């Protein structure tokens, strides 16, 4: 049985603003790969977080690559089905993001921080949210964000 993610979780009777969760590649890969050590925590977070789940475009590309090369076609198709169903909001890279992505990649060259992780930070800053789903604590705790301390989940 496949459980699915849901991007739009707002209850119309509630008058509170839901906080978006920017999702890195790690949890998106882990929720599909049952053998991943982060599977249970990632699946739980992605299924229960009350706000919309936002994945930057570069994250989507990385996840599709990992699924296709590590797990095969069926898991990649499942992921594509979640995207087609609108279970994740795909956030494009804005023109203004490219230089912001380049800054931490250049500044933190000694970390395994690449363009995809930097795009997560750029999207969070542009969208004004500090909530990021990632198992990559080292990269995201070292990088200085323009919006303050990042809240890393799970």
CSV table of N, CA and C in Angstrom, one decimal:
chain,number,residue,atom,x,y,z
A,1,UNK,N,0.8,-1.2,0.0
A,1,UNK,CA,0.0,0.0,0.0
A,1,UNK,C,0.9,1.2,0.0
A,2,UNK,N,0.6,2.2,-0.9
A,2,UNK,CA,1.3,3.4,-1.0
A,2,UNK,C,0.6,4.5,-0.3
A,3,UNK,N,1.2,5.2,0.7
A,3,UNK,CA,0.6,6.3,1.3
A,3,UNK,C,1.1,7.5,0.5
A,4,UNK,N,0.3,8.6,0.5
A,4,UNK,CA,0.6,9.7,-0.3
A,4,UNK,C,0.7,11.0,0.5
A,5,UNK,N,1.5,11.9,0.0
A,5,UNK,CA,1.6,13.2,0.6
A,5,UNK,C,0.5,14.1,0.2
A,6,UNK,N,0.2,15.1,1.0
A,6,UNK,CA,-0.8,16.1,0.6
A,6,UNK,C,-0.2,17.5,0.8
A,7,UNK,N,-0.3,18.3,-0.3
A,7,UNK,CA,0.3,19.7,-0.2
A,7,UNK,C,-0.6,20.7,0.4
A,8,UNK,N,-1.9,20.6,0.2
A,8,UNK,CA,-2.8,21.6,0.7
A,8,UNK,C,-3.5,21.0,1.9
A,9,UNK,N,-3.2,21.5,3.1
A,9,UNK,CA,-3.7,20.9,4.3
A,9,UNK,C,-4.6,21.9,5.1
A,10,UNK,N,-4.8,23.0,4.6
A,10,UNK,CA,-5.5,24.0,5.3
A,10,UNK,C,-7.0,23.6,5.6
A,11,UNK,N,-7.4,23.8,6.8
A,11,UNK,CA,-8.8,23.6,7.2
A,11,UNK,C,-9.5,24.9,7.1
A,12,UNK,N,-10.5,25.0,6.2
A,12,UNK,CA,-11.2,26.3,6.0
A,12,UNK,C,-11.8,26.9,7.3
A,13,UNK,N,-12.1,26.0,8.2
A,13,UNK,CA,-12.7,26.6,9.5
A,13,UNK,C,-11.6,27.2,10.4
A,14,UNK,N,-10.3,26.9,10.1
A,14,UNK,CA,-9.3,27.5,10.9
A,14,UNK,C,-8.9,28.9,10.3
A,15,UNK,N,-8.6,29.8,11.2
A,15,UNK,CA,-8.3,31.2,10.7
A,15,UNK,C,-6.8,31.4,11.0
A,16,UNK,N,-6.0,30.4,11.1
A,16,UNK,CA,-4.5,30.5,11.3
A,16,UNK,C,-3.8,30.4,9.9
A,17,UNK,N,-2.7,31.1,9.8
A,17,UNK,CA,-1.9,31.0,8.6
A,17,UNK,C,-0.9,29.8,8.8
A,18,UNK,N,-1.0,28.8,7.9
A,18,UNK,CA,-0.1,27.7,8.0
A,18,UNK,C,1.3,28.0,7.5
A,19,UNK,N,2.3,27.4,8.1
A,19,UNK,CA,3.7,27.7,7.8
A,19,UNK,C,4.1,26.6,6.7
A,20,UNK,N,4.6,27.1,5.7
A,20,UNK,CA,5.1,26.3,4.6
A,20,UNK,C,6.4,25.5,5.1
A,21,UNK,N,6.5,24.3,4.6
A,21,UNK,CA,7.7,23.5,4.8
A,21,UNK,C,8.5,23.4,3.5
A,22,UNK,N,9.7,23.9,3.5
A,22,UNK,CA,10.5,23.7,2.3
A,22,UNK,C,11.2,22.3,2.5
A,23,UNK,N,11.1,21.5,1.4
A,23,UNK,CA,11.6,20.1,1.5
A,23,UNK,C,12.8,19.9,0.7
A,24,UNK,N,13.8,19.4,1.3
A,24,UNK,CA,15.1,19.1,0.6
A,24,UNK,C,14.9,17.7,0.0
A,25,UNK,N,15.9,17.3,-0.7
A,25,UNK,CA,15.9,16.0,-1.4
A,25,UNK,C,15.9,14.8,-0.5
A,26,UNK,N,16.6,14.9,0.6
A,26,UNK,CA,16.7,13.8,1.6
A,26,UNK,C,15.4,13.2,2.0
A,27,UNK,N,14.5,14.0,2.6
A,27,UNK,CA,13.2,13.4,3.0
A,27,UNK,C,12.3,12.9,1.8
A,28,UNK,N,12.4,13.6,0.7
A,28,UNK,CA,11.6,13.1,-0.5
A,28,UNK,C,12.1,11.8,-1.0
A,29,UNK,N,13.4,11.6,-1.0
A,29,UNK,CA,13.9,10.3,-1.3
A,29,UNK,C,13.6,9.2,-0.3
A,30,UNK,N,13.8,9.6,1.0
A,30,UNK,CA,13.6,8.7,2.1
A,30,UNK,C,12.2,8.2,2.3
A,31,UNK,N,11.2,9.1,2.0
A,31,UNK,CA,9.8,8.6,2.2
A,31,UNK,C,9.4,7.5,1.2
A,32,UNK,N,10.1,7.4,0.1
A,32,UNK,CA,9.9,6.3,-0.9
A,32,UNK,C,10.7,5.1,-0.6
A,33,UNK,N,12.0,5.3,-0.2
A,33,UNK,CA,12.9,4.2,0.0
A,33,UNK,C,12.7,3.7,1.4
A,34,UNK,N,12.1,2.6,1.5
A,34,UNK,CA,11.8,2.0,2.9
A,34,UNK,C,13.1,1.5,3.6
A,35,UNK,N,14.1,1.3,2.8
A,35,UNK,CA,15.4,0.9,3.4
A,35,UNK,C,16.3,2.1,3.9
A,36,UNK,N,15.9,3.3,3.6
A,36,UNK,CA,16.6,4.5,4.0
A,36,UNK,C,16.4,4.7,5.5
A,37,UNK,N,17.5,5.0,6.2
A,37,UNK,CA,17.5,5.2,7.6
A,37,UNK,C,16.6,6.3,8.1
A,38,UNK,N,16.2,7.2,7.2
A,38,UNK,CA,15.4,8.3,7.5
A,38,UNK,C,13.9,8.1,7.0
A,39,UNK,N,13.6,6.9,6.6
A,39,UNK,CA,12.3,6.6,6.0
A,39,UNK,C,11.1,7.0,6.9
A,40,UNK,N,11.1,6.4,8.1
A,40,UNK,CA,10.0,6.5,9.0
A,40,UNK,C,9.8,8.0,9.4
A,41,UNK,N,10.9,8.6,9.8
A,41,UNK,CA,10.8,10.0,10.3
A,41,UNK,C,10.3,10.9,9.1
A,42,UNK,N,10.9,10.7,7.9
A,42,UNK,CA,10.5,11.5,6.8
A,42,UNK,C,9.1,11.3,6.4
A,43,UNK,N,8.6,10.1,6.3
A,43,UNK,CA,7.3,9.8,5.9
A,43,UNK,C,6.3,10.4,6.9
A,44,UNK,N,6.6,10.3,8.2
A,44,UNK,CA,5.7,10.9,9.2
A,44,UNK,C,5.7,12.4,9.1
A,45,UNK,N,6.8,13.0,8.9
A,45,UNK,CA,6.8,14.5,8.8
A,45,UNK,C,6.0,14.9,7.6
A,46,UNK,N,6.3,14.3,6.4
A,46,UNK,CA,5.7,14.8,5.2
A,46,UNK,C,4.2,14.5,5.2
A,47,UNK,N,3.7,13.4,5.9
A,47,UNK,CA,2.3,13.2,5.9
A,47,UNK,C,1.6,14.0,7.0
A,48,UNK,N,2.2,14.5,8.0
A,48,UNK,CA,1.5,15.1,9.1
A,48,UNK,C,1.8,16.6,9.2
A,49,UNK,N,2.8,17.2,8.5
A,49,UNK,CA,3.1,18.6,8.6
A,49,UNK,C,1.8,19.4,8.2
A,50,UNK,N,1.4,20.4,9.0
A,50,UNK,CA,0.1,21.0,8.6
A,50,UNK,C,0.2,22.0,7.5
A,51,UNK,N,1.4,22.5,7.1
A,51,UNK,CA,1.5,23.5,6.1
A,51,UNK,C,1.7,22.9,4.7
A,52,UNK,N,1.7,23.7,3.7
A,52,UNK,CA,2.0,23.2,2.4
A,52,UNK,C,3.5,22.7,2.3
A,53,UNK,N,3.7,21.7,1.5
A,53,UNK,CA,5.0,21.1,1.3
A,53,UNK,C,5.6,21.7,0.0
A,54,UNK,N,6.7,22.4,0.1
A,54,UNK,CA,7.2,23.1,-1.1
A,54,UNK,C,8.6,22.6,-1.4
A,55,UNK,N,8.8,22.1,-2.6
A,55,UNK,CA,10.0,21.6,-3.1
A,55,UNK,C,10.6,22.4,-4.2
A,56,UNK,N,11.8,23.0,-4.1
A,56,UNK,CA,12.4,23.8,-5.2
A,56,UNK,C,12.6,22.8,-6.4
A,57,UNK,N,12.6,23.4,-7.5
A,57,UNK,CA,12.7,22.7,-8.8
A,57,UNK,C,14.0,21.8,-8.8
A,58,UNK,N,15.1,22.4,-8.3
A,58,UNK,CA,16.4,21.7,-8.4
A,58,UNK,C,16.3,20.5,-7.4
A,59,UNK,N,15.6,20.5,-6.4
A,59,UNK,CA,15.4,19.4,-5.5
A,59,UNK,C,14.6,18.3,-6.2
A,60,UNK,N,13.6,18.7,-6.9
A,60,UNK,CA,12.8,17.7,-7.7
A,60,UNK,C,13.7,16.9,-8.7
A,61,UNK,N,14.5,17.6,-9.4
A,61,UNK,CA,15.5,17.0,-10.3
A,61,UNK,C,16.4,16.0,-9.6
A,62,UNK,N,16.9,16.4,-8.5
A,62,UNK,CA,17.9,15.6,-7.7
A,62,UNK,C,17.2,14.3,-7.3
A,63,UNK,N,16.0,14.5,-6.7
A,63,UNK,CA,15.2,13.3,-6.2
A,63,UNK,C,14.9,12.3,-7.4
A,64,UNK,N,14.4,12.9,-8.5
A,64,UNK,CA,14.1,12.0,-9.6
A,64,UNK,C,15.4,11.2,-10.1
A,65,UNK,N,16.5,11.9,-10.1
A,65,UNK,CA,17.8,11.3,-10.5
A,65,UNK,C,18.1,10.1,-9.5
A,66,UNK,N,18.1,10.4,-8.2
A,66,UNK,CA,18.4,9.4,-7.2
A,66,UNK,C,17.4,8.2,-7.3
A,67,UNK,N,16.1,8.5,-7.4
A,67,UNK,CA,15.2,7.4,-7.5
A,67,UNK,C,15.4,6.5,-8.7
A,68,UNK,N,15.6,7.2,-9.8
A,68,UNK,CA,15.8,6.4,-11.1
A,68,UNK,C,17.1,5.6,-11.1
A,69,UNK,N,18.2,6.2,-10.5
A,69,UNK,CA,19.4,5.4,-10.6
A,69,UNK,C,19.6,4.4,-9.4
A,70,UNK,N,19.0,4.7,-8.3
A,70,UNK,CA,19.2,3.8,-7.1
A,70,UNK,C,18.0,2.8,-7.0
A,71,UNK,N,16.8,3.2,-7.3
A,71,UNK,CA,15.7,2.3,-7.0
A,71,UNK,C,15.0,1.8,-8.2
A,72,UNK,N,15.1,2.5,-9.4
A,72,UNK,CA,14.5,2.1,-10.6
A,72,UNK,C,13.3,2.9,-11.0
A,73,UNK,N,12.6,2.4,-12.0
A,73,UNK,CA,11.5,3.1,-12.7
A,73,UNK,C,10.3,3.2,-11.8
A,74,UNK,N,9.8,2.2,-11.1
A,74,UNK,CA,8.6,2.2,-10.4
A,74,UNK,C,8.6,3.3,-9.3
A,75,UNK,N,9.6,3.4,-8.4
A,75,UNK,CA,9.6,4.5,-7.4
A,75,UNK,C,9.7,5.9,-8.1
A,76,UNK,N,10.4,6.0,-9.2
A,76,UNK,CA,10.4,7.3,-9.9
A,76,UNK,C,9.0,7.6,-10.4
A,77,UNK,N,8.3,6.7,-10.9
A,77,UNK,CA,6.9,6.9,-11.4
A,77,UNK,C,6.0,7.3,-10.2
A,78,UNK,N,6.2,6.6,-9.1
A,78,UNK,CA,5.4,6.9,-7.9
A,78,UNK,C,5.6,8.4,-7.5
A,79,UNK,N,6.9,8.8,-7.5
A,79,UNK,CA,7.2,10.2,-7.2
A,79,UNK,C,6.6,11.2,-8.2
A,80,UNK,N,6.6,10.8,-9.5
A,80,UNK,CA,6.0,11.6,-10.5
A,80,UNK,C,4.5,11.7,-10.3
A,81,UNK,N,3.9,10.6,-9.8
A,81,UNK,CA,2.5,10.6,-9.5
A,81,UNK,C,2.1,11.6,-8.4
A,82,UNK,N,3.0,11.6,-7.3
A,82,UNK,CA,2.8,12.6,-6.3
A,82,UNK,C,2.9,14.0,-6.8
A,83,UNK,N,3.8,14.3,-7.7
A,83,UNK,CA,3.9,15.6,-8.3
A,83,UNK,C,2.7,15.9,-9.1
A,84,UNK,N,2.2,15.0,-9.9
A,84,UNK,CA,1.1,15.2,-10.8
A,84,UNK,C,-0.2,15.4,-10.0
A,85,UNK,N,-0.3,14.8,-8.8
A,85,UNK,CA,-1.5,14.9,-8.0
A,85,UNK,C,-1.4,16.3,-7.2
A,86,UNK,N,-0.4,17.0,-7.3
A,86,UNK,CA,-0.3,18.3,-6.6
A,86,UNK,C,0.1,18.1,-5.1
A,87,UNK,N,0.6,16.9,-4.7
A,87,UNK,CA,1.0,16.7,-3.3
A,87,UNK,C,2.2,17.5,-2.9
A,88,UNK,N,2.9,18.0,-3.8
A,88,UNK,CA,4.0,18.9,-3.5
A,88,UNK,C,3.9,20.2,-4.4
A,89,UNK,N,4.2,21.3,-3.8
A,89,UNK,CA,4.2,22.5,-4.6
A,89,UNK,C,5.6,22.7,-5.1
A,90,UNK,N,5.8,22.7,-6.4
A,90,UNK,CA,7.1,22.8,-7.0
A,90,UNK,C,7.4,24.3,-7.1
A,91,UNK,N,8.5,24.8,-6.5
A,91,UNK,CA,8.9,26.2,-6.5
A,91,UNK,C,10.0,26.4,-7.5
A,92,UNK,N,9.7,27.2,-8.5
A,92,UNK,CA,10.7,27.4,-9.5
A,92,UNK,C,11.8,28.3,-8.9
A,93,UNK,N,13.0,28.3,-9.5
A,93,UNK,CA,14.1,29.1,-9.2
A,93,UNK,C,13.8,30.5,-9.8
A,94,UNK,N,13.7,31.5,-9.0
A,94,UNK,CA,13.4,32.9,-9.5
A,94,UNK,C,14.8,33.4,-10.0
A,95,UNK,N,14.7,34.4,-10.9
A,95,UNK,CA,15.9,35.0,-11.5
A,95,UNK,C,16.8,35.6,-10.4
A,96,UNK,N,16.2,36.1,-9.4
A,96,UNK,CA,16.9,36.7,-8.3
A,96,UNK,C,17.6,35.7,-7.4
A,97,UNK,N,17.2,34.4,-7.5
A,97,UNK,CA,17.7,33.3,-6.6
A,97,UNK,C,19.1,32.9,-7.1
A,98,UNK,N,19.4,33.0,-8.4
A,98,UNK,CA,20.7,32.4,-8.9
A,98,UNK,C,21.9,33.0,-8.2
A,99,UNK,N,22.0,34.3,-7.9
A,99,UNK,CA,23.2,34.8,-7.2
A,99,UNK,C,23.1,34.5,-5.8
A,100,UNK,N,21.9,34.4,-5.2
A,100,UNK,CA,21.9,34.0,-3.8
A,100,UNK,C,22.3,32.5,-3.6
A,101,UNK,N,22.0,31.7,-4.6
A,101,UNK,CA,22.4,30.3,-4.6
A,101,UNK,C,24.0,30.2,-4.7
A,102,UNK,N,24.5,31.1,-5.6
A,102,UNK,CA,26.0,31.1,-5.8
A,102,UNK,C,26.7,31.5,-4.5
A,103,UNK,N,26.2,32.4,-3.7
A,103,UNK,CA,26.9,32.9,-2.6
A,103,UNK,C,27.3,31.8,-1.6
A,104,UNK,N,26.4,31.0,-1.0
A,104,UNK,CA,26.8,30.0,-0.1
A,104,UNK,C,27.6,28.9,-0.7
A,105,UNK,N,27.4,28.6,-2.0
A,105,UNK,CA,28.2,27.6,-2.7
A,105,UNK,C,29.6,28.0,-2.7
A,106,UNK,N,29.9,29.3,-3.0
A,106,UNK,CA,31.3,29.8,-3.0
A,106,UNK,C,31.8,29.9,-1.6
A,107,UNK,N,31.0,30.5,-0.7
A,107,UNK,CA,31.5,30.7,0.7
A,107,UNK,C,31.8,29.5,1.5
A,108,UNK,N,31.0,28.4,1.3
A,108,UNK,CA,31.1,27.2,2.1
A,108,UNK,C,31.6,26.1,1.2
A,109,UNK,N,32.6,26.3,0.4
A,109,UNK,CA,33.2,25.3,-0.5
A,109,UNK,C,33.7,24.1,0.2
A,110,UNK,N,34.0,24.2,1.5
A,110,UNK,CA,34.5,23.0,2.2
A,110,UNK,C,33.4,22.1,2.7
A,111,UNK,N,32.2,22.5,2.6
A,111,UNK,CA,31.0,21.7,2.9
A,111,UNK,C,30.6,20.9,1.7
A,112,UNK,N,29.9,19.9,1.9
A,112,UNK,CA,29.2,19.3,0.7
A,112,UNK,C,27.9,20.1,0.4
A,113,UNK,N,28.0,21.4,0.3
A,113,UNK,CA,26.9,22.2,0.0
A,113,UNK,C,26.9,22.6,-1.5
A,114,UNK,N,26.0,22.1,-2.3
A,114,UNK,CA,26.0,22.4,-3.7
A,114,UNK,C,24.8,23.3,-4.0
A,115,UNK,N,24.6,23.4,-5.3
A,115,UNK,CA,23.5,24.2,-5.8
A,115,UNK,C,22.1,23.8,-5.3
A,116,UNK,N,21.9,22.5,-5.2
A,116,UNK,CA,20.5,22.1,-4.8
A,116,UNK,C,20.3,22.5,-3.3
A,117,UNK,N,21.2,22.3,-2.4
A,117,UNK,CA,21.0,22.7,-1.0
A,117,UNK,C,20.9,24.2,-0.9
A,118,UNK,N,21.7,24.9,-1.7
A,118,UNK,CA,21.6,26.4,-1.7
A,118,UNK,C,20.3,26.9,-2.2
A,119,UNK,N,19.7,26.1,-3.2
A,119,UNK,CA,18.4,26.6,-3.7
A,119,UNK,C,17.3,26.4,-2.6
A,120,UNK,N,17.5,25.5,-1.7
A,120,UNK,CA,16.5,25.3,-0.6
A,120,UNK,C,16.6,26.6,0.3
A,121,UNK,N,17.8,27.0,0.6
A,121,UNK,CA,18.0,28.2,1.4
A,121,UNK,C,17.4,29.4,0.7
A,122,UNK,N,17.7,29.6,-0.6
A,122,UNK,CA,17.2,30.7,-1.4
A,122,UNK,C,15.7,30.8,-1.4
A,123,UNK,N,15.1,29.6,-1.6
A,123,UNK,CA,13.6,29.6,-1.7
A,123,UNK,C,13.0,29.9,-0.3
A,124,UNK,N,13.6,29.4,0.8
A,124,UNK,CA,13.1,29.7,2.1
A,124,UNK,C,13.2,31.2,2.4
A,125,UNK,N,14.3,31.8,2.0
A,125,UNK,CA,14.5,33.2,2.2
A,125,UNK,C,13.5,34.0,1.4
A,126,UNK,N,13.3,33.7,0.2
A,126,UNK,CA,12.4,34.4,-0.7
A,126,UNK,C,10.9,34.2,-0.2
A,127,UNK,N,10.6,33.0,0.3
A,127,UNK,CA,9.2,32.8,0.7
A,127,UNK,C,9.0,33.1,2.2
A,128,UNK,N,10.0,33.5,2.9
A,128,UNK,CA,9.9,33.9,4.3
A,128,UNK,C,9.6,32.8,5.3
A,129,UNK,N,10.1,31.6,5.1
A,129,UNK,CA,9.9,30.6,6.0
A,129,UNK,C,11.2,30.0,6.5
A,130,UNK,N,11.3,29.6,7.8
A,130,UNK,CA,12.5,29.0,8.3
A,130,UNK,C,12.4,27.5,8.4
A,131,UNK,N,11.3,26.9,8.2
A,131,UNK,CA,11.1,25.5,8.3
A,131,UNK,C,11.6,24.7,7.1
A,132,UNK,N,12.6,23.9,7.3
A,132,UNK,CA,13.2,23.1,6.3
A,132,UNK,C,13.2,21.6,6.7
A,133,UNK,N,12.7,20.8,5.8
A,133,UNK,CA,12.8,19.3,6.0
A,133,UNK,C,14.1,18.8,5.4
A,134,UNK,N,15.0,18.4,6.2
A,134,UNK,CA,16.3,17.8,5.7
A,134,UNK,C,17.0,17.0,6.8
A,135,UNK,N,17.6,15.9,6.4
A,135,UNK,CA,18.5,15.2,7.4
A,135,UNK,C,19.9,15.8,7.4
A,136,UNK,N,20.2,16.7,6.5
A,136,UNK,CA,21.5,17.3,6.4
A,136,UNK,C,21.8,18.4,7.3
A,137,UNK,N,22.0,18.1,8.6
A,137,UNK,CA,22.2,19.1,9.6
A,137,UNK,C,23.4,19.9,9.4
A,138,UNK,N,24.5,19.3,9.0
A,138,UNK,CA,25.8,20.1,8.9
A,138,UNK,C,25.7,21.2,8.0
A,139,UNK,N,25.2,21.0,6.8
A,139,UNK,CA,25.2,22.1,5.8
A,139,UNK,C,24.2,23.2,6.3
A,140,UNK,N,23.1,22.8,6.7
A,140,UNK,CA,22.0,23.8,7.0
A,140,UNK,C,22.2,24.5,8.3
A,141,UNK,N,23.0,24.0,9.2
A,141,UNK,CA,23.3,24.8,10.5
A,141,UNK,C,24.5,25.7,10.3
A,142,UNK,N,25.4,25.4,9.4
A,142,UNK,CA,26.6,26.3,9.2
A,142,UNK,C,26.2,27.5,8.3
A,143,UNK,N,25.4,27.3,7.3
A,143,UNK,CA,25.1,28.4,6.4
A,143,UNK,C,24.3,29.5,7.1
A,144,UNK,N,24.8,30.7,6.9
A,144,UNK,CA,24.1,31.9,7.4
A,144,UNK,C,22.9,32.2,6.5
A,145,UNK,N,21.7,32.2,7.1
A,145,UNK,CA,20.5,32.6,6.3
A,145,UNK,C,20.2,34.0,6.6
A,146,UNK,N,19.6,34.7,5.5
A,146,UNK,CA,19.1,36.0,5.7
A,146,UNK,C,17.9,36.2,6.5
A,147,UNK,N,17.3,35.0,6.9
A,147,UNK,CA,16.0,35.1,7.6
A,147,UNK,C,16.2,34.5,9.0
A,148,UNK,N,17.4,34.3,9.4
A,148,UNK,CA,17.7,33.9,10.8
A,148,UNK,C,17.9,32.4,10.9
A,149,UNK,N,17.8,31.9,12.1
A,149,UNK,CA,18.1,30.4,12.4
A,149,UNK,C,17.0,29.6,11.7
A,150,UNK,N,17.5,28.6,11.0
A,150,UNK,CA,16.6,27.7,10.3
A,150,UNK,C,16.1,26.6,11.2
A,151,UNK,N,14.8,26.3,11.1
A,151,UNK,CA,14.2,25.2,11.9
A,151,UNK,C,14.2,24.0,11.1
A,152,UNK,N,15.2,23.1,11.4
A,152,UNK,CA,15.4,21.9,10.6
A,152,UNK,C,14.5,20.7,11.2
A,153,UNK,N,13.8,20.1,10.3
A,153,UNK,CA,12.9,19.0,10.7
A,153,UNK,C,13.2,17.8,9.9
A,154,UNK,N,13.0,16.5,10.2
A,154,UNK,CA,12.4,16.1,11.5
A,154,UNK,C,13.5,16.1,12.5
